[in-house]
Short mmCIF file of C-alpha atoms in Angstrom, two decimals:
data_model
loop_
_atom_site.label_atom_id
_atom_site.label_comp_id
_atom_site.label_asym_id
_atom_site.label_seq_id
_atom_site.Cartn_x
_atom_site.Cartn_y
_atom_site.Cartn_z
CA MET E 1 -134.30 -116.51 108.48
CA PRO E 2 -136.19 -114.50 105.80
CA ARG E 3 -135.03 -113.83 102.24
CA ALA E 4 -135.79 -110.99 99.80
CA LEU E 5 -136.15 -110.44 96.06
CA VAL E 6 -136.51 -107.00 94.45
CA ILE E 7 -137.45 -106.91 90.76
CA VAL E 8 -137.08 -103.58 88.97
CA LEU E 9 -139.32 -103.38 85.91
CA ASP E 10 -137.12 -100.84 84.18
CA SER E 11 -139.13 -97.71 83.26
CA VAL E 12 -142.56 -99.01 84.37
CA GLY E 13 -143.63 -95.73 85.95
CA ILE E 14 -147.14 -94.90 87.10
CA GLY E 15 -147.28 -91.15 86.46
CA GLY E 16 -147.93 -88.27 88.74
CA ALA E 17 -144.48 -86.93 89.70
CA GLU E 18 -145.07 -83.48 91.14
CA ASP E 19 -141.87 -82.08 89.63
CA ALA E 20 -142.41 -83.66 86.21
CA HIS E 21 -142.91 -80.21 84.67
CA ALA E 22 -139.28 -79.39 85.44
CA TYR E 23 -138.29 -82.27 83.17
CA GLY E 24 -140.83 -81.58 80.43
CA ASP E 25 -142.89 -84.59 81.53
CA ALA E 26 -146.00 -83.13 83.16
CA GLY E 27 -148.79 -85.61 82.44
CA ALA E 28 -146.58 -88.58 81.55
CA ASP E 29 -147.94 -91.90 82.82
CA THR E 30 -146.34 -95.05 81.44
CA VAL E 31 -148.70 -97.75 82.73
CA GLY E 32 -151.84 -95.61 82.63
CA HIS E 33 -151.31 -94.43 79.09
CA ILE E 34 -150.43 -97.93 77.84
CA ALA E 35 -153.65 -99.28 79.39
CA GLU E 36 -155.68 -96.46 77.85
CA ALA E 37 -154.03 -96.93 74.44
CA CYS E 38 -154.80 -100.64 74.50
CA THR E 39 -158.52 -99.97 75.00
CA LYS E 40 -158.41 -97.80 71.85
CA GLY E 41 -156.72 -100.45 69.72
CA GLN E 42 -153.36 -98.66 69.77
CA GLY E 43 -151.83 -101.63 71.54
CA ASP E 44 -152.88 -104.11 68.86
CA LYS E 45 -150.25 -105.75 66.67
CA ALA E 46 -150.88 -108.76 64.49
CA GLY E 47 -149.21 -111.86 65.86
CA LEU E 48 -148.26 -110.12 69.12
CA ARG E 49 -151.28 -109.00 71.12
CA SER E 50 -154.66 -107.26 70.95
CA GLY E 51 -157.37 -105.84 73.18
CA PRO E 52 -157.21 -104.34 76.67
CA LEU E 53 -154.05 -104.60 78.74
CA ARG E 54 -154.22 -107.87 80.67
CA VAL E 55 -152.09 -108.02 83.82
CA PRO E 56 -154.44 -109.75 86.30
CA ASN E 57 -151.69 -110.99 88.61
CA MET E 58 -150.13 -107.57 89.14
CA ALA E 59 -153.61 -106.09 89.43
CA SER E 60 -154.31 -108.55 92.24
CA LEU E 61 -151.13 -107.33 93.95
CA GLY E 62 -152.43 -103.76 93.79
CA LEU E 63 -150.92 -102.31 90.60
CA GLY E 64 -154.11 -100.54 89.53
CA LEU E 65 -154.68 -99.27 93.06
CA ALA E 66 -151.14 -97.88 93.14
CA CYS E 67 -151.75 -96.16 89.80
CA GLU E 68 -154.99 -94.68 91.11
CA ALA E 69 -153.29 -93.44 94.28
CA SER E 70 -150.52 -91.85 92.19
CA THR E 71 -152.61 -90.14 89.52
CA GLY E 72 -156.22 -90.16 90.73
CA ARG E 73 -157.21 -92.42 87.82
CA MET E 74 -157.73 -96.18 87.74
CA PRO E 75 -156.28 -97.41 84.43
CA PRO E 76 -158.64 -99.51 82.30
CA ASN E 77 -158.71 -103.22 83.22
CA LEU E 78 -156.29 -102.81 86.16
CA ALA E 79 -158.74 -102.89 89.07
CA PRO E 80 -158.19 -105.99 91.25
CA GLN E 81 -160.76 -108.74 90.87
CA GLY E 82 -161.30 -109.90 94.44
CA ALA E 83 -159.17 -109.41 97.53
CA VAL E 84 -155.77 -107.76 97.08
CA LYS E 85 -152.94 -110.24 97.66
CA GLY E 86 -150.12 -107.80 98.33
CA ALA E 87 -149.03 -104.62 100.05
CA TRP E 88 -149.21 -101.79 97.54
CA GLY E 89 -148.26 -98.16 97.26
CA TYR E 90 -146.20 -95.79 95.16
CA GLY E 91 -142.79 -94.21 95.50
CA VAL E 92 -141.72 -90.60 94.96
CA GLU E 93 -138.24 -89.92 93.65
CA THR E 94 -136.16 -87.44 95.61
CA SER E 95 -133.04 -87.87 93.46
CA LYS E 96 -132.07 -85.39 90.80
CA GLY E 97 -132.47 -86.73 87.29
CA LYS E 98 -134.71 -89.37 85.74
CA ASP E 99 -132.15 -91.94 84.75
CA THR E 100 -131.21 -95.47 85.72
CA PRO E 101 -128.50 -94.81 88.35
CA SER E 102 -130.61 -92.20 90.14
CA GLY E 103 -133.57 -94.55 90.46
CA HIS E 104 -131.64 -97.67 91.39
CA TRP E 105 -129.31 -95.95 93.83
CA GLU E 106 -132.28 -94.39 95.61
CA ILE E 107 -134.05 -97.75 95.80
CA ALA E 108 -130.85 -99.04 97.44
CA GLY E 109 -130.79 -96.21 99.98
CA VAL E 110 -128.62 -93.55 98.31
CA PRO E 111 -130.65 -90.73 96.70
CA VAL E 112 -128.69 -88.57 94.27
CA VAL E 113 -128.41 -85.12 95.86
CA PHE E 114 -125.80 -83.71 93.47
CA ASP E 115 -126.28 -82.50 89.92
CA TRP E 116 -125.35 -84.91 87.16
CA GLY E 117 -123.47 -83.53 84.21
CA TYR E 118 -125.21 -83.42 80.83
CA PHE E 119 -124.14 -82.80 77.27
CA PRO E 120 -126.06 -80.07 75.40
CA ASN E 121 -128.46 -80.87 72.57
CA THR E 122 -126.18 -79.33 70.00
CA ALA E 123 -124.01 -80.67 67.20
CA PRO E 124 -121.35 -81.26 68.32
CA SER E 125 -122.51 -82.19 71.83
CA PHE E 126 -119.17 -83.08 73.41
CA PRO E 127 -116.54 -80.55 74.49
CA LYS E 128 -113.58 -80.40 72.10
CA GLU E 129 -111.21 -81.32 74.93
CA LEU E 130 -113.17 -84.49 75.68
CA THR E 131 -113.44 -85.49 72.03
CA GLY E 132 -109.73 -84.93 71.53
CA ALA E 133 -108.86 -87.01 74.58
CA ILE E 134 -111.15 -89.87 73.48
CA ILE E 135 -109.48 -89.98 70.06
CA ALA E 136 -105.95 -89.71 71.45
CA LYS E 137 -106.21 -92.10 74.39
CA GLY E 138 -108.38 -94.54 72.46
CA ASN E 139 -105.98 -94.51 69.51
CA LEU E 140 -108.86 -93.78 67.16
CA PRO E 141 -109.01 -92.25 63.66
CA GLY E 142 -111.88 -90.06 64.91
CA ILE E 143 -115.46 -90.41 66.09
CA LEU E 144 -118.86 -90.25 64.42
CA GLY E 145 -122.13 -88.86 65.72
CA ASP E 146 -121.27 -86.43 68.53
CA LYS E 147 -124.90 -85.46 69.12
CA HIS E 148 -128.16 -86.39 70.85
CA ALA E 149 -129.67 -89.37 69.08
CA SER E 150 -131.77 -92.51 69.30
CA GLY E 151 -129.54 -95.56 69.63
CA THR E 152 -131.22 -97.45 66.81
CA ALA E 153 -131.43 -94.47 64.46
CA ILE E 154 -127.79 -93.50 64.85
CA ILE E 155 -126.44 -96.91 63.87
CA ASP E 156 -128.64 -96.79 60.79
CA GLU E 157 -127.20 -93.35 60.03
CA TYR E 158 -123.53 -94.08 60.69
CA GLY E 159 -123.18 -97.87 60.71
CA ALA E 160 -121.76 -98.19 57.21
CA GLU E 161 -119.32 -95.30 57.70
CA HIS E 162 -118.22 -96.79 61.03
CA VAL E 163 -117.44 -100.15 59.43
CA ARG E 164 -115.57 -98.43 56.59
CA THR E 165 -113.53 -96.00 58.72
CA GLY E 166 -113.19 -97.70 62.10
CA LYS E 167 -114.50 -94.57 63.84
CA PRO E 168 -116.80 -95.46 66.76
CA ILE E 169 -120.24 -93.82 66.97
CA CYS E 170 -120.48 -91.58 70.06
CA TYR E 171 -123.79 -90.05 71.10
CA THR E 172 -125.81 -88.91 74.10
CA SER E 173 -129.34 -88.03 75.23
CA VAL E 174 -131.09 -85.97 77.89
CA ASP E 175 -129.67 -88.44 80.43
CA SER E 176 -126.23 -88.13 81.98
CA VAL E 177 -124.66 -90.54 79.55
CA LEU E 178 -122.12 -91.00 76.77
CA GLN E 179 -122.89 -94.00 74.58
CA ILE E 180 -120.47 -95.64 72.19
CA ALA E 181 -121.76 -97.90 69.41
CA ALA E 182 -119.39 -100.14 67.49
CA HIS E 183 -119.58 -103.25 65.34
CA GLU E 184 -118.82 -106.42 67.31
CA GLU E 185 -116.88 -108.00 64.47
CA THR E 186 -115.13 -105.22 62.57
CA PHE E 187 -114.31 -103.09 65.61
CA GLY E 188 -114.31 -105.85 68.22
CA LEU E 189 -116.37 -106.32 71.37
CA GLN E 190 -113.47 -106.32 73.82
CA ARG E 191 -111.97 -103.30 72.10
CA LEU E 192 -115.27 -101.49 72.59
CA TYR E 193 -115.29 -102.39 76.29
CA ASP E 194 -111.68 -101.24 76.64
CA LEU E 195 -112.53 -97.95 74.96
CA CYS E 196 -115.46 -97.45 77.34
CA HIS E 197 -113.12 -97.98 80.31
CA ILE E 198 -110.95 -95.16 78.97
CA VAL E 199 -113.92 -92.88 78.31
CA ARG E 200 -115.36 -93.62 81.77
CA GLU E 201 -112.30 -92.01 83.37
CA LEU E 202 -112.36 -89.12 80.90
CA CYS E 203 -116.02 -88.41 81.75
CA ASP E 204 -115.50 -88.28 85.52
CA PRO E 205 -114.63 -84.54 85.61
CA TYR E 206 -117.90 -83.85 83.77
CA GLN E 207 -120.04 -85.72 86.36
CA ILE E 208 -121.41 -88.06 83.69
CA GLY E 209 -123.30 -90.95 85.26
CA ARG E 210 -122.70 -93.69 82.70
CA VAL E 211 -120.66 -94.61 79.67
CA ILE E 212 -122.48 -97.34 77.78
CA ALA E 213 -121.08 -99.81 75.26
CA ARG E 214 -123.63 -100.39 72.50
CA PRO E 215 -122.36 -103.20 70.25
CA PHE E 216 -124.13 -104.08 67.03
CA VAL E 217 -123.82 -106.46 64.10
CA GLY E 218 -124.98 -106.59 60.51
CA THR E 219 -124.19 -105.08 57.14
CA THR E 220 -125.48 -102.31 54.93
CA GLU E 221 -127.37 -104.91 52.92
CA THR E 222 -128.95 -106.76 55.86
CA GLY E 223 -129.26 -103.77 58.17
CA PHE E 224 -127.59 -103.16 61.51
CA LYS E 225 -128.96 -104.52 64.78
CA ARG E 226 -127.85 -104.00 68.37
CA THR E 227 -126.87 -107.12 70.30
CA GLY E 228 -127.43 -108.13 73.90
CA ASN E 229 -123.80 -107.43 74.83
CA ARG E 230 -124.49 -103.94 76.10
CA LYS E 231 -122.37 -102.98 79.08
CA ASP E 232 -122.73 -99.96 81.37
CA PHE E 233 -119.73 -98.30 82.99
CA ALA E 234 -121.21 -96.32 85.86
CA THR E 235 -119.68 -94.04 88.41
CA PRO E 236 -119.96 -95.70 91.85
CA PRO E 237 -122.55 -94.59 94.41
CA PRO E 238 -121.19 -91.90 96.76
CA SER E 239 -122.01 -93.84 99.93
CA ASP E 240 -123.01 -97.32 101.08
CA THR E 241 -126.06 -98.90 99.48
CA ILE E 242 -128.01 -101.84 100.87
CA LEU E 243 -125.70 -104.04 98.78
CA ASP E 244 -122.73 -102.80 100.79
CA THR E 245 -124.64 -103.13 104.06
CA LEU E 246 -125.76 -106.70 103.38
CA THR E 247 -122.32 -107.78 102.18
CA LYS E 248 -120.69 -106.39 105.31
CA ALA E 249 -123.30 -108.26 107.36
CA GLY E 250 -122.19 -111.50 105.72
CA ARG E 251 -125.37 -112.01 103.72
CA THR E 252 -125.50 -113.61 100.28
CA VAL E 253 -126.14 -111.12 97.48
CA VAL E 254 -127.09 -112.05 93.90
CA THR E 255 -127.58 -109.38 91.24
CA VAL E 256 -129.30 -110.07 87.93
CA GLY E 257 -129.30 -108.12 84.67
CA LYS E 258 -127.51 -104.78 84.61
CA ILE E 259 -127.55 -104.28 88.40
CA GLY E 260 -123.83 -105.03 88.61
CA ASP E 261 -123.07 -102.35 86.03
CA ILE E 262 -125.33 -99.78 87.69
CA PHE E 263 -123.56 -100.16 91.04
CA ALA E 264 -120.08 -100.23 89.45
CA HIS E 265 -119.72 -103.86 90.61
CA ARG E 266 -119.27 -102.81 94.23
CA ASN E 267 -120.52 -105.50 96.61
CA THR E 268 -122.85 -106.81 93.91
CA GLY E 269 -122.17 -110.43 94.90
CA GLU E 270 -122.77 -113.10 92.29
CA GLU E 271 -123.56 -111.29 89.05
CA ILE E 272 -125.79 -113.01 86.49
CA LYS E 273 -126.36 -111.19 83.20
CA PRO E 274 -128.53 -113.02 80.68
CA HIS E 275 -130.06 -111.30 77.65
CA GLY E 276 -133.71 -110.27 77.73
CA ASN E 277 -136.50 -109.90 80.26
CA ASP E 278 -137.53 -113.54 80.24
CA ALA E 279 -134.02 -114.87 80.73
CA CYS E 280 -133.30 -112.34 83.50
CA LEU E 281 -136.53 -113.25 85.29
CA SER E 282 -135.70 -116.95 84.99
CA ALA E 283 -132.27 -116.26 86.46
CA ALA E 284 -133.78 -114.31 89.35
CA ILE E 285 -136.28 -117.08 90.10
CA ASP E 286 -133.54 -119.71 89.99
CA ALA E 287 -131.33 -117.57 92.24
CA LEU E 288 -134.15 -117.29 94.79
CA LYS E 289 -134.69 -121.06 94.70
CA HIS E 290 -131.09 -121.60 95.78
CA LEU E 291 -130.68 -118.51 97.97
CA PRO E 292 -129.53 -119.17 101.54
CA ASP E 293 -131.53 -117.82 104.45
CA GLY E 294 -130.95 -114.11 104.95
CA GLY E 295 -129.98 -113.59 101.31
CA PHE E 296 -130.98 -110.95 98.77
CA VAL E 297 -131.61 -111.05 95.02
CA PHE E 298 -131.73 -107.73 93.13
CA ALA E 299 -132.88 -107.96 89.50
CA ASN E 300 -133.41 -105.52 86.65
CA LEU E 301 -135.58 -106.27 83.60
CA VAL E 302 -134.33 -103.74 81.07
CA ASP E 303 -136.33 -104.60 77.95
CA PHE E 304 -139.35 -102.53 79.02
CA ASP E 305 -137.09 -99.49 78.75
CA SER E 306 -134.56 -100.26 76.04
CA GLU E 307 -136.71 -102.22 73.62
CA PHE E 308 -140.10 -100.57 73.99
CA GLY E 309 -140.05 -97.33 76.00
CA HIS E 310 -137.27 -95.57 74.11
CA ARG E 311 -138.67 -96.87 70.83
CA ARG E 312 -142.18 -95.63 71.69
CA ASP E 313 -143.55 -99.09 70.96
CA ILE E 314 -146.94 -99.34 72.67
CA PRO E 315 -147.84 -102.88 71.54
CA GLY E 316 -144.37 -104.17 72.40
CA TYR E 317 -144.45 -102.56 75.85
CA ALA E 318 -147.95 -103.90 76.55
CA ALA E 319 -146.93 -107.40 75.45
CA ALA E 320 -143.85 -107.26 77.70
CA LEU E 321 -145.99 -106.28 80.71
CA GLU E 322 -148.36 -109.15 79.98
CA ALA E 323 -145.50 -111.60 79.54
CA PHE E 324 -144.06 -110.65 82.93
CA ASP E 325 -147.48 -110.82 84.55
CA ARG E 326 -148.00 -114.39 83.36
CA ARG E 327 -144.92 -115.43 85.32
CA VAL E 328 -145.89 -113.82 88.64
CA PRO E 329 -147.54 -117.07 89.85
CA GLU E 330 -144.24 -118.81 89.13
CA ILE E 331 -142.56 -116.46 91.60
CA GLU E 332 -145.29 -116.97 94.18
CA ALA E 333 -144.99 -120.76 93.91
CA ILE E 334 -141.35 -120.87 95.09
CA LEU E 335 -141.66 -118.57 98.09
CA LYS E 336 -140.87 -119.95 101.52
CA PRO E 337 -142.33 -118.69 104.80
CA GLY E 338 -140.64 -115.39 105.60
CA ASP E 339 -139.78 -114.51 102.00
CA ILE E 340 -140.64 -111.10 100.55
CA VAL E 341 -140.78 -109.99 96.92
CA VAL E 342 -140.99 -106.35 95.84
CA ILE E 343 -141.93 -105.43 92.27
CA THR E 344 -141.06 -101.84 91.44
CA ALA E 345 -139.47 -99.55 88.83
CA ASP E 346 -136.75 -96.90 88.58
CA HIS E 347 -138.39 -94.15 86.47
CA GLY E 348 -140.89 -93.92 83.62
CA ASN E 349 -140.58 -94.16 79.84
CA ASP E 350 -144.06 -93.44 78.54
CA PRO E 351 -144.30 -94.89 75.00
CA THR E 352 -147.12 -92.46 74.19
CA TRP E 353 -144.95 -89.46 75.07
CA GLN E 354 -143.05 -87.16 72.73
CA GLY E 355 -139.37 -87.81 72.14
CA THR E 356 -137.49 -90.99 73.03
CA ASP E 357 -136.32 -90.30 76.58
CA HIS E 358 -137.25 -91.34 80.11
CA THR E 359 -140.16 -89.65 81.86
CA ARG E 360 -140.17 -88.38 85.45
CA GLU E 361 -142.79 -90.46 87.25
CA HIS E 362 -143.77 -92.16 90.47
CA ILE E 363 -143.05 -95.88 90.68
CA PRO E 364 -145.22 -98.80 91.82
CA VAL E 365 -144.30 -100.59 95.02
CA LEU E 366 -145.90 -104.05 95.14
CA ALA E 367 -144.77 -106.30 97.98
CA PHE E 368 -145.91 -109.86 98.68
CA GLY E 369 -144.90 -113.06 100.38
CA PRO E 370 -146.22 -115.76 102.72
CA GLY E 371 -147.69 -114.15 105.80
CA LEU E 372 -146.95 -110.59 104.66
CA GLU E 373 -149.63 -108.10 105.67
CA THR E 374 -151.66 -106.92 102.67
CA GLY E 375 -153.22 -103.56 101.89
CA SER E 376 -152.09 -100.01 101.24
CA ILE E 377 -148.64 -98.84 102.32
CA GLY E 378 -149.52 -95.43 100.93
CA ARG E 379 -147.30 -92.81 99.39
CA ARG E 380 -143.63 -93.52 100.04
CA GLU E 381 -141.73 -90.24 100.17
CA SER E 382 -138.57 -91.80 98.74
CA PHE E 383 -137.66 -94.82 96.64
CA ALA E 384 -135.25 -95.49 99.51
CA ASP E 385 -138.17 -96.83 101.55
CA ILE E 386 -137.81 -100.01 99.48
CA GLY E 387 -134.21 -100.58 100.55
CA ALA E 388 -135.03 -99.68 104.15
CA SER E 389 -137.88 -102.21 104.18
CA VAL E 390 -135.67 -104.94 102.70
CA LEU E 391 -133.08 -104.41 105.45
CA THR E 392 -135.79 -104.41 108.13
CA HIS E 393 -137.26 -107.62 106.73
CA LEU E 394 -133.83 -109.28 106.67
CA GLY E 395 -133.05 -108.16 110.21
CA VAL E 396 -130.08 -105.99 109.26
CA SER E 397 -129.56 -102.56 110.81
CA HIS E 398 -130.64 -99.75 108.52
CA VAL E 399 -128.10 -96.93 108.26
CA GLY E 400 -129.09 -95.18 105.01
CA LYS E 401 -132.00 -93.10 103.80
CA GLY E 402 -135.60 -94.24 103.70
CA ALA E 403 -138.30 -95.37 106.12
CA SER E 404 -139.45 -98.98 106.31
CA TRP E 405 -143.15 -99.74 105.97
CA LEU E 406 -142.65 -103.05 107.82
#
């Protein structure tokens, strides 16, 4: 019986979304612009990397060809050298929004057809009623922030005052999100999680997609730094995803990284949540090694987005792509006959773009495995085609959105 692994390279978009103008993102192209920047020396960083973007393994799976199909341009150094080893194409998002739940839910067969709630880019951002309820139900002396902000900048701005007063730092962005930053030691990690549980319920009437715990450590003297103990508190998908379908069919499901959080821990099977891209990829590879026939591993590699996209760090993003690419042969080496792997993304986060937010883009769809037919699978009219194809490959009836290319 076949098995399946889907790896979401968080924010690794490939440009070209037709409705990008509606989001202020017309012309954004995460992979293409990184590749172009690297040829101009903008991806160079001493001790990290230099020169053109080097991702030969993903290029051989069709990454450059998918970029070219999406935007009409072949990014520098991404053309395959020799025969293409995978099935390649690009996906078009039909969901509203350009955030993590929208992309992942659609991949799993549930496009977002309703409007998320958002907080305005004003100061304060949050309604007085919500702020009052957070303070009262969280038994807090108050909150800090209450505005749109970068997660790293706002802890620099308010970290010392937070430690002194015990007031958590609450902020938002253009995404449907309320983020709460607090010091792991002086405020307490579990207390932060408990507060986020409270705020999750308070945000439901506002249609907010996620409440995110953003713990940090440090002092005024040493500086403040976020830790890997982030936790997302998401609203659950409105209907069954492929995770629900596979669980009901008795299949083994393993989710890696923040997948469990994104799907509100509903039928997310064994959840493994290491810190960092490399550790998450290692966990996904190990899970596939031990996965029973008919099983499914769903992994998210968040560092592309959180560490490099939002921070507009071109060299860091390029280095992360190259680091992942070097491990693609490791994935190929453990595949059994009948296995399928899909490498994809959930949205864009172009590090050359203005601002610090996600960008509305197409996503790559790179599928490979022993005996899998290679070549173009074309333009996929929904991310949900990925979930539909996984179910088809695993021999489970498909009841959600999307059309299988298999």
